[in-house]
Amino acid sequence: MAGSSAAGVLMGISVGGGLTLASRRKAGTSARRLAFVGALSAAVTFPAELLVVAPATGVGPVEMVVTVLAWPVMTVVAARHSTDIAGLTRAHPWLWTAGPSARRPRRRQPSQP
């Protein structure tokens, strides 16, 4: 369990760092480019999970197959949510980055009588 947690932290740092660098490098970063960077960094760091699962399960065939099948799933999830991870989404208000668009004044609701 500790090994998988460490592998997850490694993957999170890798994906988050790669997306941060990609989004800061070019002002007009497209969602497709961020998705590619997220998928690539997740696909490259996922073998760390294989290195943890293999000795922990005694290289059990079922466990290894399940872990290998999780690889494309994790790659697609990282690609799909790359704009969320980079903080460039407007779909989730709690992930908004500070900036001119975040400082818009709120519209006031009419008061109830």
PDB file of N, CA and C in Angstrom:
ATOM      1  N   MET A   1       0.822  -1.179   0.000  1.00  0.00           N
ATOM      2  CA  MET A   1       0.000   0.000   0.000  1.00  0.00           C
ATOM      3  C   MET A   1       0.880   1.262   0.000  1.00  0.00           C
ATOM      4  N   ALA A   2       1.933   1.248   0.761  1.00  0.00           N
ATOM      5  CA  ALA A   2       2.822   2.407   0.794  1.00  0.00           C
ATOM      6  C   ALA A   2       3.524   2.590  -0.546  1.00  0.00           C
ATOM      7  N   GLY A   3       3.873   1.495  -1.203  1.00  0.00           N
ATOM      8  CA  GLY A   3       4.534   1.587  -2.498  1.00  0.00           C
ATOM      9  C   GLY A   3       3.618   2.168  -3.560  1.00  0.00           C
ATOM     10  N   SER A   4       2.348   1.750  -3.564  1.00  0.00           N
ATOM     11  CA  SER A   4       1.393   2.303  -4.521  1.00  0.00           C
ATOM     12  C   SER A   4       1.124   3.775  -4.238  1.00  0.00           C
ATOM     13  N   SER A   5       1.097   4.131  -2.970  1.00  0.00           N
ATOM     14  CA  SER A   5       0.922   5.551  -2.627  1.00  0.00           C
ATOM     15  C   SER A   5       2.104   6.378  -3.111  1.00  0.00           C
ATOM     16  N   ALA A   6       3.296   5.856  -2.930  1.00  0.00           N
ATOM     17  CA  ALA A   6       4.488   6.563  -3.405  1.00  0.00           C
ATOM     18  C   ALA A   6       4.482   6.676  -4.927  1.00  0.00           C
ATOM     19  N   ALA A   7       4.061   5.609  -5.604  1.00  0.00           N
ATOM     20  CA  ALA A   7       3.977   5.660  -7.071  1.00  0.00           C
ATOM     21  C   ALA A   7       2.916   6.666  -7.509  1.00  0.00           C
ATOM     22  N   GLY A   8       1.810   6.755  -6.782  1.00  0.00           N
ATOM     23  CA  GLY A   8       0.776   7.740  -7.090  1.00  0.00           C
ATOM     24  C   GLY A   8       1.255   9.163  -6.893  1.00  0.00           C
ATOM     25  N   VAL A   9       2.030   9.380  -5.828  1.00  0.00           N
ATOM     26  CA  VAL A   9       2.602  10.713  -5.596  1.00  0.00           C
ATOM     27  C   VAL A   9       3.568  11.063  -6.724  1.00  0.00           C
ATOM     28  N   LEU A  10       4.392  10.109  -7.123  1.00  0.00           N
ATOM     29  CA  LEU A  10       5.321  10.340  -8.232  1.00  0.00           C
ATOM     30  C   LEU A  10       4.565  10.696  -9.508  1.00  0.00           C
ATOM     31  N   MET A  11       3.488   9.971  -9.785  1.00  0.00           N
ATOM     32  CA  MET A  11       2.704  10.239 -10.983  1.00  0.00           C
ATOM     33  C   MET A  11       2.042  11.615 -10.886  1.00  0.00           C
ATOM     34  N   GLY A  12       1.514  11.965  -9.731  1.00  0.00           N
ATOM     35  CA  GLY A  12       0.883  13.273  -9.566  1.00  0.00           C
ATOM     36  C   GLY A  12       1.854  14.417  -9.743  1.00  0.00           C
ATOM     37  N   ILE A  13       3.039  14.273  -9.177  1.00  0.00           N
ATOM     38  CA  ILE A  13       4.061  15.318  -9.336  1.00  0.00           C
ATOM     39  C   ILE A  13       4.491  15.432 -10.791  1.00  0.00           C
ATOM     40  N   SER A  14       4.658  14.291 -11.443  1.00  0.00           N
ATOM     41  CA  SER A  14       5.079  14.299 -12.843  1.00  0.00           C
ATOM     42  C   SER A  14       4.020  14.931 -13.747  1.00  0.00           C
ATOM     43  N   VAL A  15       2.772  14.507 -13.593  1.00  0.00           N
ATOM     44  CA  VAL A  15       1.704  15.038 -14.439  1.00  0.00           C
ATOM     45  C   VAL A  15       1.480  16.522 -14.134  1.00  0.00           C
ATOM     46  N   GLY A  16       1.388  16.858 -12.854  1.00  0.00           N
ATOM     47  CA  GLY A  16       1.179  18.258 -12.479  1.00  0.00           C
ATOM     48  C   GLY A  16       2.321  19.158 -12.902  1.00  0.00           C
ATOM     49  N   GLY A  17       3.546  18.697 -12.714  1.00  0.00           N
ATOM     50  CA  GLY A  17       4.708  19.493 -13.124  1.00  0.00           C
ATOM     51  C   GLY A  17       4.787  19.670 -14.622  1.00  0.00           C
ATOM     52  N   GLY A  18       4.539  18.591 -15.350  1.00  0.00           N
ATOM     53  CA  GLY A  18       4.564  18.683 -16.817  1.00  0.00           C
ATOM     54  C   GLY A  18       3.497  19.625 -17.343  1.00  0.00           C
ATOM     55  N   LEU A  19       2.299  19.559 -16.764  1.00  0.00           N
ATOM     56  CA  LEU A  19       1.235  20.452 -17.213  1.00  0.00           C
ATOM     57  C   LEU A  19       1.499  21.896 -16.819  1.00  0.00           C
ATOM     58  N   THR A  20       2.112  22.092 -15.665  1.00  0.00           N
ATOM     59  CA  THR A  20       2.456  23.458 -15.259  1.00  0.00           C
ATOM     60  C   THR A  20       3.480  24.057 -16.211  1.00  0.00           C
ATOM     61  N   LEU A  21       4.496  23.290 -16.530  1.00  0.00           N
ATOM     62  CA  LEU A  21       5.510  23.785 -17.473  1.00  0.00           C
ATOM     63  C   LEU A  21       4.913  24.040 -18.860  1.00  0.00           C
ATOM     64  N   ALA A  22       4.046  23.140 -19.303  1.00  0.00           N
ATOM     65  CA  ALA A  22       3.449  23.301 -20.632  1.00  0.00           C
ATOM     66  C   ALA A  22       2.513  24.500 -20.685  1.00  0.00           C
ATOM     67  N   SER A  23       1.756  24.741 -19.621  1.00  0.00           N
ATOM     68  CA  SER A  23       0.811  25.858 -19.640  1.00  0.00           C
ATOM     69  C   SER A  23       1.510  27.194 -19.459  1.00  0.00           C
ATOM     70  N   ARG A  24       2.650  27.223 -18.801  1.00  0.00           N
ATOM     71  CA  ARG A  24       3.379  28.477 -18.590  1.00  0.00           C
ATOM     72  C   ARG A  24       4.284  28.815 -19.771  1.00  0.00           C
ATOM     73  N   ARG A  25       4.648  27.815 -20.531  1.00  0.00           N
ATOM     74  CA  ARG A  25       5.602  28.019 -21.624  1.00  0.00           C
ATOM     75  C   ARG A  25       5.012  28.845 -22.760  1.00  0.00           C
ATOM     76  N   LYS A  26       3.763  28.639 -23.040  1.00  0.00           N
ATOM     77  CA  LYS A  26       3.132  29.319 -24.161  1.00  0.00           C
ATOM     78  C   LYS A  26       1.808  29.897 -23.675  1.00  0.00           C
ATOM     79  N   ALA A  27       1.591  31.180 -23.902  1.00  0.00           N
ATOM     80  CA  ALA A  27       0.396  31.845 -23.371  1.00  0.00           C
ATOM     81  C   ALA A  27      -0.887  31.258 -23.951  1.00  0.00           C
ATOM     82  N   GLY A  28      -0.901  30.907 -25.207  1.00  0.00           N
ATOM     83  CA  GLY A  28      -2.109  30.392 -25.839  1.00  0.00           C
ATOM     84  C   GLY A  28      -2.149  28.879 -25.869  1.00  0.00           C
ATOM     85  N   THR A  29      -1.951  28.249 -24.741  1.00  0.00           N
ATOM     86  CA  THR A  29      -1.911  26.797 -24.695  1.00  0.00           C
ATOM     87  C   THR A  29      -3.295  26.230 -24.993  1.00  0.00           C
ATOM     88  N   SER A  30      -3.353  25.308 -25.930  1.00  0.00           N
ATOM     89  CA  SER A  30      -4.630  24.707 -26.290  1.00  0.00           C
ATOM     90  C   SER A  30      -4.919  23.512 -25.395  1.00  0.00           C
ATOM     91  N   ALA A  31      -6.188  23.163 -25.313  1.00  0.00           N
ATOM     92  CA  ALA A  31      -6.606  22.018 -24.504  1.00  0.00           C
ATOM     93  C   ALA A  31      -6.028  20.719 -25.071  1.00  0.00           C
ATOM     94  N   ARG A  32      -5.911  20.639 -26.387  1.00  0.00           N
ATOM     95  CA  ARG A  32      -5.348  19.423 -27.006  1.00  0.00           C
ATOM     96  C   ARG A  32      -3.882  19.230 -26.633  1.00  0.00           C
ATOM     97  N   ARG A  33      -3.151  20.323 -26.619  1.00  0.00           N
ATOM     98  CA  ARG A  33      -1.730  20.224 -26.258  1.00  0.00           C
ATOM     99  C   ARG A  33      -1.581  19.799 -24.800  1.00  0.00           C
ATOM    100  N   LEU A  34      -2.394  20.375 -23.930  1.00  0.00           N
ATOM    101  CA  LEU A  34      -2.347  19.984 -22.523  1.00  0.00           C
ATOM    102  C   LEU A  34      -2.772  18.530 -22.337  1.00  0.00           C
ATOM    103  N   ALA A  35      -3.761  18.093 -23.103  1.00  0.00           N
ATOM    104  CA  ALA A  35      -4.194  16.694 -23.019  1.00  0.00           C
ATOM    105  C   ALA A  35      -3.069  15.757 -23.445  1.00  0.00           C
ATOM    106  N   PHE A  36      -2.347  16.132 -24.482  1.00  0.00           N
ATOM    107  CA  PHE A  36      -1.226  15.317 -24.938  1.00  0.00           C
ATOM    108  C   PHE A  36      -0.127  15.256 -23.880  1.00  0.00           C
ATOM    109  N   VAL A  37       0.203  16.404 -23.293  1.00  0.00           N
ATOM    110  CA  VAL A  37       1.240  16.439 -22.253  1.00  0.00           C
ATOM    111  C   VAL A  37       0.813  15.622 -21.041  1.00  0.00           C
ATOM    112  N   GLY A  38      -0.446  15.741 -20.631  1.00  0.00           N
ATOM    113  CA  GLY A  38      -0.946  14.970 -19.492  1.00  0.00           C
ATOM    114  C   GLY A  38      -0.926  13.476 -19.751  1.00  0.00           C
ATOM    115  N   ALA A  39      -1.368  13.077 -20.938  1.00  0.00           N
ATOM    116  CA  ALA A  39      -1.376  11.658 -21.287  1.00  0.00           C
ATOM    117  C   ALA A  39       0.038  11.106 -21.375  1.00  0.00           C
ATOM    118  N   LEU A  40       0.936  11.859 -21.980  1.00  0.00           N
ATOM    119  CA  LEU A  40       2.318  11.402 -22.129  1.00  0.00           C
ATOM    120  C   LEU A  40       3.007  11.257 -20.770  1.00  0.00           C
ATOM    121  N   SER A  41       2.838  12.243 -19.915  1.00  0.00           N
ATOM    122  CA  SER A  41       3.499  12.152 -18.605  1.00  0.00           C
ATOM    123  C   SER A  41       2.896  11.052 -17.746  1.00  0.00           C
ATOM    124  N   ALA A  42       1.600  10.808 -17.843  1.00  0.00           N
ATOM    125  CA  ALA A  42       0.986   9.705 -17.096  1.00  0.00           C
ATOM    126  C   ALA A  42       1.443   8.352 -17.645  1.00  0.00           C
ATOM    127  N   ALA A  43       1.522   8.240 -18.959  1.00  0.00           N
ATOM    128  CA  ALA A  43       1.944   6.980 -19.566  1.00  0.00           C
ATOM    129  C   ALA A  43       3.399   6.653 -19.241  1.00  0.00           C
ATOM    130  N   VAL A  44       4.229   7.675 -19.131  1.00  0.00           N
ATOM    131  CA  VAL A  44       5.651   7.451 -18.859  1.00  0.00           C
ATOM    132  C   VAL A  44       5.894   7.086 -17.397  1.00  0.00           C
ATOM    133  N   THR A  45       5.118   7.654 -16.487  1.00  0.00           N
ATOM    134  CA  THR A  45       5.356   7.389 -15.062  1.00  0.00           C
ATOM    135  C   THR A  45       4.580   6.199 -14.521  1.00  0.00           C
ATOM    136  N   PHE A  46       3.620   5.660 -15.262  1.00  0.00           N
ATOM    137  CA  PHE A  46       2.842   4.532 -14.759  1.00  0.00           C
ATOM    138  C   PHE A  46       3.674   3.269 -14.518  1.00  0.00           C
ATOM    139  N   PRO A  47       4.755   3.002 -15.245  1.00  0.00           N
ATOM    140  CA  PRO A  47       5.549   1.815 -14.949  1.00  0.00           C
ATOM    141  C   PRO A  47       6.070   1.763 -13.512  1.00  0.00           C
ATOM    142  N   ALA A  48       6.126   2.886 -12.831  1.00  0.00           N
ATOM    143  CA  ALA A  48       6.503   2.864 -11.411  1.00  0.00           C
ATOM    144  C   ALA A  48       5.510   2.024 -10.616  1.00  0.00           C
ATOM    145  N   GLU A  49       4.256   2.064 -10.988  1.00  0.00           N
ATOM    146  CA  GLU A  49       3.249   1.235 -10.324  1.00  0.00           C
ATOM    147  C   GLU A  49       3.506  -0.243 -10.611  1.00  0.00           C
ATOM    148  N   LEU A  50       3.917  -0.563 -11.822  1.00  0.00           N
ATOM    149  CA  LEU A  50       4.240  -1.960 -12.142  1.00  0.00           C
ATOM    150  C   LEU A  50       5.414  -2.457 -11.296  1.00  0.00           C
ATOM    151  N   LEU A  51       6.388  -1.582 -11.077  1.00  0.00           N
ATOM    152  CA  LEU A  51       7.539  -1.962 -10.257  1.00  0.00           C
ATOM    153  C   LEU A  51       7.160  -2.180  -8.802  1.00  0.00           C
ATOM    154  N   VAL A  52       6.088  -1.573  -8.359  1.00  0.00           N
ATOM    155  CA  VAL A  52       5.619  -1.765  -6.983  1.00  0.00           C
ATOM    156  C   VAL A  52       4.750  -3.014  -6.881  1.00  0.00           C
ATOM    157  N   VAL A  53       3.870  -3.218  -7.856  1.00  0.00           N
ATOM    158  CA  VAL A  53       2.926  -4.340  -7.803  1.00  0.00           C
ATOM    159  C   VAL A  53       3.636  -5.678  -7.989  1.00  0.00           C
ATOM    160  N   ALA A  54       4.639  -5.739  -8.847  1.00  0.00           N
ATOM    161  CA  ALA A  54       5.309  -7.010  -9.138  1.00  0.00           C
ATOM    162  C   ALA A  54       5.876  -7.682  -7.892  1.00  0.00           C
ATOM    163  N   PRO A  55       6.743  -7.042  -7.115  1.00  0.00           N
ATOM    164  CA  PRO A  55       7.263  -7.741  -5.935  1.00  0.00           C
ATOM    165  C   PRO A  55       6.228  -7.915  -4.829  1.00  0.00           C
ATOM    166  N   ALA A  56       5.271  -7.007  -4.738  1.00  0.00           N
ATOM    167  CA  ALA A  56       4.267  -7.109  -3.673  1.00  0.00           C
ATOM    168  C   ALA A  56       3.332  -8.291  -3.885  1.00  0.00           C
ATOM    169  N   THR A  57       3.095  -8.678  -5.131  1.00  0.00           N
ATOM    170  CA  THR A  57       2.183  -9.782  -5.415  1.00  0.00           C
ATOM    171  C   THR A  57       2.911 -11.054  -5.827  1.00  0.00           C
ATOM    172  N   GLY A  58       4.227 -11.037  -5.793  1.00  0.00           N
ATOM    173  CA  GLY A  58       4.980 -12.203  -6.238  1.00  0.00           C
ATOM    174  C   GLY A  58       4.835 -12.412  -7.731  1.00  0.00           C
ATOM    175  N   VAL A  59       4.688 -11.350  -8.466  1.00  0.00           N
ATOM    176  CA  VAL A  59       4.481 -11.349  -9.914  1.00  0.00           C
ATOM    177  C   VAL A  59       3.303 -12.255 -10.276  1.00  0.00           C
ATOM    178  N   GLY A  60       2.226 -12.074  -9.515  1.00  0.00           N
ATOM    179  CA  GLY A  60       1.003 -12.827  -9.796  1.00  0.00           C
ATOM    180  C   GLY A  60       0.424 -12.422 -11.132  1.00  0.00           C
ATOM    181  N   PRO A  61       0.056 -13.408 -11.954  1.00  0.00           N
ATOM    182  CA  PRO A  61      -0.396 -13.079 -13.312  1.00  0.00           C
ATOM    183  C   PRO A  61      -1.673 -12.241 -13.336  1.00  0.00           C
ATOM    184  N   VAL A  62      -2.618 -12.543 -12.468  1.00  0.00           N
ATOM    185  CA  VAL A  62      -3.874 -11.786 -12.466  1.00  0.00           C
ATOM    186  C   VAL A  62      -3.620 -10.344 -12.030  1.00  0.00           C
ATOM    187  N   GLU A  63      -2.840 -10.188 -10.985  1.00  0.00           N
ATOM    188  CA  GLU A  63      -2.553  -8.846 -10.482  1.00  0.00           C
ATOM    189  C   GLU A  63      -1.797  -8.017 -11.509  1.00  0.00           C
ATOM    190  N   MET A  64      -0.861  -8.634 -12.192  1.00  0.00           N
ATOM    191  CA  MET A  64      -0.087  -7.911 -13.197  1.00  0.00           C
ATOM    192  C   MET A  64      -0.954  -7.528 -14.406  1.00  0.00           C
ATOM    193  N   VAL A  65      -1.847  -8.421 -14.830  1.00  0.00           N
ATOM    194  CA  VAL A  65      -2.736  -8.120 -15.955  1.00  0.00           C
ATOM    195  C   VAL A  65      -3.668  -6.965 -15.592  1.00  0.00           C
ATOM    196  N   VAL A  66      -4.221  -6.999 -14.383  1.00  0.00           N
ATOM    197  CA  VAL A  66      -5.108  -5.915 -13.951  1.00  0.00           C
ATOM    198  C   VAL A  66      -4.345  -4.586 -13.906  1.00  0.00           C
ATOM    199  N   THR A  67      -3.125  -4.624 -13.421  1.00  0.00           N
ATOM    200  CA  THR A  67      -2.321  -3.404 -13.355  1.00  0.00           C
ATOM    201  C   THR A  67      -1.995  -2.891 -14.745  1.00  0.00           C
ATOM    202  N   VAL A  68      -1.648  -3.777 -15.665  1.00  0.00           N
ATOM    203  CA  VAL A  68      -1.349  -3.365 -17.038  1.00  0.00           C
ATOM    204  C   VAL A  68      -2.608  -2.813 -17.714  1.00  0.00           C
ATOM    205  N   LEU A  69      -3.770  -3.395 -17.434  1.00  0.00           N
ATOM    206  CA  LEU A  69      -5.012  -2.888 -18.008  1.00  0.00           C
ATOM    207  C   LEU A  69      -5.394  -1.516 -17.443  1.00  0.00           C
ATOM    208  N   ALA A  70      -4.904  -1.187 -16.264  1.00  0.00           N
ATOM    209  CA  ALA A  70      -5.175   0.131 -15.679  1.00  0.00           C
ATOM    210  C   ALA A  70      -4.332   1.226 -16.336  1.00  0.00           C
ATOM    211  N   TRP A  71      -3.269   0.850 -17.004  1.00  0.00           N
ATOM    212  CA  TRP A  71      -2.363   1.816 -17.630  1.00  0.00           C
ATOM    213  C   TRP A  71      -3.078   2.727 -18.632  1.00  0.00           C
ATOM    214  N   PRO A  72      -3.793   2.188 -19.636  1.00  0.00           N
ATOM    215  CA  PRO A  72      -4.476   3.099 -20.567  1.00  0.00           C
ATOM    216  C   PRO A  72      -5.592   3.894 -19.896  1.00  0.00           C
ATOM    217  N   VAL A  73      -6.224   3.317 -18.888  1.00  0.00           N
ATOM    218  CA  VAL A  73      -7.277   4.047 -18.181  1.00  0.00           C
ATOM    219  C   VAL A  73      -6.700   5.283 -17.498  1.00  0.00           C
ATOM    220  N   MET A  74      -5.586   5.114 -16.814  1.00  0.00           N
ATOM    221  CA  MET A  74      -4.956   6.247 -16.140  1.00  0.00           C
ATOM    222  C   MET A  74      -4.440   7.284 -17.148  1.00  0.00           C
ATOM    223  N   THR A  75      -3.993   6.832 -18.295  1.00  0.00           N
ATOM    224  CA  THR A  75      -3.533   7.758 -19.324  1.00  0.00           C
ATOM    225  C   THR A  75      -4.689   8.593 -19.859  1.00  0.00           C
ATOM    226  N   VAL A  76      -5.821   7.959 -20.102  1.00  0.00           N
ATOM    227  CA  VAL A  76      -7.000   8.679 -20.608  1.00  0.00           C
ATOM    228  C   VAL A  76      -7.540   9.643 -19.549  1.00  0.00           C
ATOM    229  N   VAL A  77      -7.562   9.224 -18.298  1.00  0.00           N
ATOM    230  CA  VAL A  77      -8.039  10.106 -17.221  1.00  0.00           C
ATOM    231  C   VAL A  77      -7.142  11.333 -17.094  1.00  0.00           C
ATOM    232  N   ALA A  78      -5.845  11.142 -17.161  1.00  0.00           N
ATOM    233  CA  ALA A  78      -4.926  12.280 -17.083  1.00  0.00           C
ATOM    234  C   ALA A  78      -5.102  13.211 -18.280  1.00  0.00           C
ATOM    235  N   ALA A  79      -5.318  12.647 -19.462  1.00  0.00           N
ATOM    236  CA  ALA A  79      -5.525  13.478 -20.652  1.00  0.00           C
ATOM    237  C   ALA A  79      -6.841  14.244 -20.556  1.00  0.00           C
ATOM    238  N   ARG A  80      -7.880  13.564 -20.108  1.00  0.00           N
ATOM    239  CA  ARG A  80      -9.214  14.183 -20.030  1.00  0.00           C
ATOM    240  C   ARG A  80      -9.258  15.334 -19.041  1.00  0.00           C
ATOM    241  N   HIS A  81      -8.548  15.207 -17.939  1.00  0.00           N
ATOM    242  CA  HIS A  81      -8.595  16.215 -16.882  1.00  0.00           C
ATOM    243  C   HIS A  81      -7.350  17.099 -16.841  1.00  0.00           C
ATOM    244  N   SER A  82      -6.618  17.155 -17.924  1.00  0.00           N
ATOM    245  CA  SER A  82      -5.374  17.929 -17.924  1.00  0.00           C
ATOM    246  C   SER A  82      -5.628  19.425 -17.748  1.00  0.00           C
ATOM    247  N   THR A  83      -6.686  19.960 -18.337  1.00  0.00           N
ATOM    248  CA  THR A  83      -6.960  21.384 -18.138  1.00  0.00           C
ATOM    249  C   THR A  83      -7.395  21.663 -16.707  1.00  0.00           C
ATOM    250  N   ASP A  84      -8.072  20.705 -16.073  1.00  0.00           N
ATOM    251  CA  ASP A  84      -8.423  20.854 -14.660  1.00  0.00           C
ATOM    252  C   ASP A  84      -7.171  20.873 -13.796  1.00  0.00           C
ATOM    253  N   ILE A  85      -6.256  19.965 -14.090  1.00  0.00           N
ATOM    254  CA  ILE A  85      -5.019  19.864 -13.306  1.00  0.00           C
ATOM    255  C   ILE A  85      -4.179  21.121 -13.478  1.00  0.00           C
ATOM    256  N   ALA A  86      -4.128  21.662 -14.688  1.00  0.00           N
ATOM    257  CA  ALA A  86      -3.337  22.863 -14.953  1.00  0.00           C
ATOM    258  C   ALA A  86      -4.010  24.124 -14.441  1.00  0.00           C
ATOM    259  N   GLY A  87      -5.274  24.021 -14.012  1.00  0.00           N
ATOM    260  CA  GLY A  87      -5.986  25.184 -13.488  1.00  0.00           C
ATOM    261  C   GLY A  87      -6.520  26.097 -14.571  1.00  0.00           C
ATOM    262  N   LEU A  88      -6.765  25.578 -15.742  1.00  0.00           N
ATOM    263  CA  LEU A  88      -7.243  26.392 -16.854  1.00  0.00           C
ATOM    264  C   LEU A  88      -8.678  26.076 -17.241  1.00  0.00           C
ATOM    265  N   THR A  89      -9.427  25.508 -16.346  1.00  0.00           N
ATOM    266  CA  THR A  89     -10.797  25.115 -16.643  1.00  0.00           C
ATOM    267  C   THR A  89     -11.779  26.123 -16.074  1.00  0.00           C
ATOM    268  N   ARG A  90     -12.935  26.149 -16.644  1.00  0.00           N
ATOM    269  CA  ARG A  90     -14.027  26.933 -16.081  1.00  0.00           C
ATOM    270  C   ARG A  90     -15.195  26.011 -15.727  1.00  0.00           C
ATOM    271  N   ALA A  91     -14.993  24.715 -15.876  1.00  0.00           N
ATOM    272  CA  ALA A  91     -16.041  23.747 -15.572  1.00  0.00           C
ATOM    273  C   ALA A  91     -16.209  23.545 -14.072  1.00  0.00           C
ATOM    274  N   HIS A  92     -15.139  23.728 -13.318  1.00  0.00           N
ATOM    275  CA  HIS A  92     -15.171  23.535 -11.871  1.00  0.00           C
ATOM    276  C   HIS A  92     -14.706  24.821 -11.205  1.00  0.00           C
ATOM    277  N   PRO A  93     -15.605  25.582 -10.587  1.00  0.00           N
ATOM    278  CA  PRO A  93     -15.221  26.884 -10.030  1.00  0.00           C
ATOM    279  C   PRO A  93     -14.121  26.813  -8.972  1.00  0.00           C
ATOM    280  N   TRP A  94     -14.014  25.726  -8.245  1.00  0.00           N
ATOM    281  CA  TRP A  94     -12.996  25.630  -7.206  1.00  0.00           C
ATOM    282  C   TRP A  94     -11.598  25.431  -7.775  1.00  0.00           C
ATOM    283  N   LEU A  95     -11.483  25.213  -9.073  1.00  0.00           N
ATOM    284  CA  LEU A  95     -10.183  25.049  -9.707  1.00  0.00           C
ATOM    285  C   LEU A  95      -9.749  26.280 -10.489  1.00  0.00           C
ATOM    286  N   TRP A  96     -10.499  27.348 -10.419  1.00  0.00           N
ATOM    287  CA  TRP A  96     -10.151  28.549 -11.178  1.00  0.00           C
ATOM    288  C   TRP A  96      -8.869  29.149 -10.657  1.00  0.00           C
ATOM    289  N   THR A  97      -8.062  29.643 -11.568  1.00  0.00           N
ATOM    290  CA  THR A  97      -6.837  30.343 -11.184  1.00  0.00           C
ATOM    291  C   THR A  97      -7.136  31.823 -11.022  1.00  0.00           C
ATOM    292  N   ALA A  98      -6.345  32.462 -10.206  1.00  0.00           N
ATOM    293  CA  ALA A  98      -6.520  33.893 -10.018  1.00  0.00           C
ATOM    294  C   ALA A  98      -6.103  34.621 -11.285  1.00  0.00           C
ATOM    295  N   GLY A  99      -6.849  35.591 -11.665  1.00  0.00           N
ATOM    296  CA  GLY A  99      -6.546  36.350 -12.868  1.00  0.00           C
ATOM    297  C   GLY A  99      -7.652  37.330 -13.156  1.00  0.00           C
ATOM    298  N   PRO A 100      -7.554  38.033 -14.265  1.00  0.00           N
ATOM    299  CA  PRO A 100      -8.564  39.039 -14.585  1.00  0.00           C
ATOM    300  C   PRO A 100      -9.972  38.469 -14.669  1.00  0.00           C
ATOM    301  N   SER A 101     -10.116  37.268 -15.218  1.00  0.00           N
ATOM    302  CA  SER A 101     -11.458  36.697 -15.340  1.00  0.00           C
ATOM    303  C   SER A 101     -12.006  36.264 -13.987  1.00  0.00           C
ATOM    304  N   ALA A 102     -11.145  35.976 -13.030  1.00  0.00           N
ATOM    305  CA  ALA A 102     -11.607  35.566 -11.709  1.00  0.00           C
ATOM    306  C   ALA A 102     -12.023  36.761 -10.864  1.00  0.00           C
ATOM    307  N   ARG A 103     -11.660  37.971 -11.285  1.00  0.00           N
ATOM    308  CA  ARG A 103     -11.951  39.160 -10.495  1.00  0.00           C
ATOM    309  C   ARG A 103     -13.197  39.897 -10.966  1.00  0.00           C
ATOM    310  N   ARG A 104     -13.976  39.270 -11.811  1.00  0.00           N
ATOM    311  CA  ARG A 104     -15.200  39.925 -12.268  1.00  0.00           C
ATOM    312  C   ARG A 104     -16.147  40.129 -11.091  1.00  0.00           C
ATOM    313  N   PRO A 105     -16.826  41.259 -11.040  1.00  0.00           N
ATOM    314  CA  PRO A 105     -17.761  41.473  -9.928  1.00  0.00           C
ATOM    315  C   PRO A 105     -18.951  40.524 -10.048  1.00  0.00           C
ATOM    316  N   ARG A 106     -19.434  40.107  -8.909  1.00  0.00           N
ATOM    317  CA  ARG A 106     -20.588  39.219  -8.893  1.00  0.00           C
ATOM    318  C   ARG A 106     -21.852  40.014  -9.160  1.00  0.00           C
ATOM    319  N   ARG A 107     -22.768  39.370  -9.849  1.00  0.00           N
ATOM    320  CA  ARG A 107     -24.066  40.006 -10.078  1.00  0.00           C
ATOM    321  C   ARG A 107     -24.888  39.847  -8.819  1.00  0.00           C
ATOM    322  N   ARG A 108     -25.514  40.929  -8.431  1.00  0.00           N
ATOM    323  CA  ARG A 108     -26.336  40.887  -7.223  1.00  0.00           C
ATOM    324  C   ARG A 108     -27.730  40.356  -7.559  1.00  0.00           C
ATOM    325  N   GLN A 109     -28.226  39.568  -6.649  1.00  0.00           N
ATOM    326  CA  GLN A 109     -29.575  39.044  -6.775  1.00  0.00           C
ATOM    327  C   GLN A 109     -30.545  40.064  -6.186  1.00  0.00           C
ATOM    328  N   PRO A 110     -31.709  40.199  -6.776  1.00  0.00           N
ATOM    329  CA  PRO A 110     -32.684  41.121  -6.184  1.00  0.00           C
ATOM    330  C   PRO A 110     -33.095  40.621  -4.799  1.00  0.00           C
ATOM    331  N   SER A 111     -33.306  41.558  -3.908  1.00  0.00           N
ATOM    332  CA  SER A 111     -33.688  41.170  -2.545  1.00  0.00           C
ATOM    333  C   SER A 111     -35.135  40.717  -2.522  1.00  0.00           C
ATOM    334  N   GLN A 112     -35.415  39.827  -1.626  1.00  0.00           N
ATOM    335  CA  GLN A 112     -36.768  39.302  -1.455  1.00  0.00           C
ATOM    336  C   GLN A 112     -37.591  40.282  -0.615  1.00  0.00           C
ATOM    337  N   PRO A 113     -38.862  40.507  -0.948  1.00  0.00           N
ATOM    338  CA  PRO A 113     -39.682  41.435  -0.145  1.00  0.00           C
ATOM    339  C   PRO A 113     -39.995  40.900   1.216  1.00  0.00           C
TER     340      PRO A 113
END
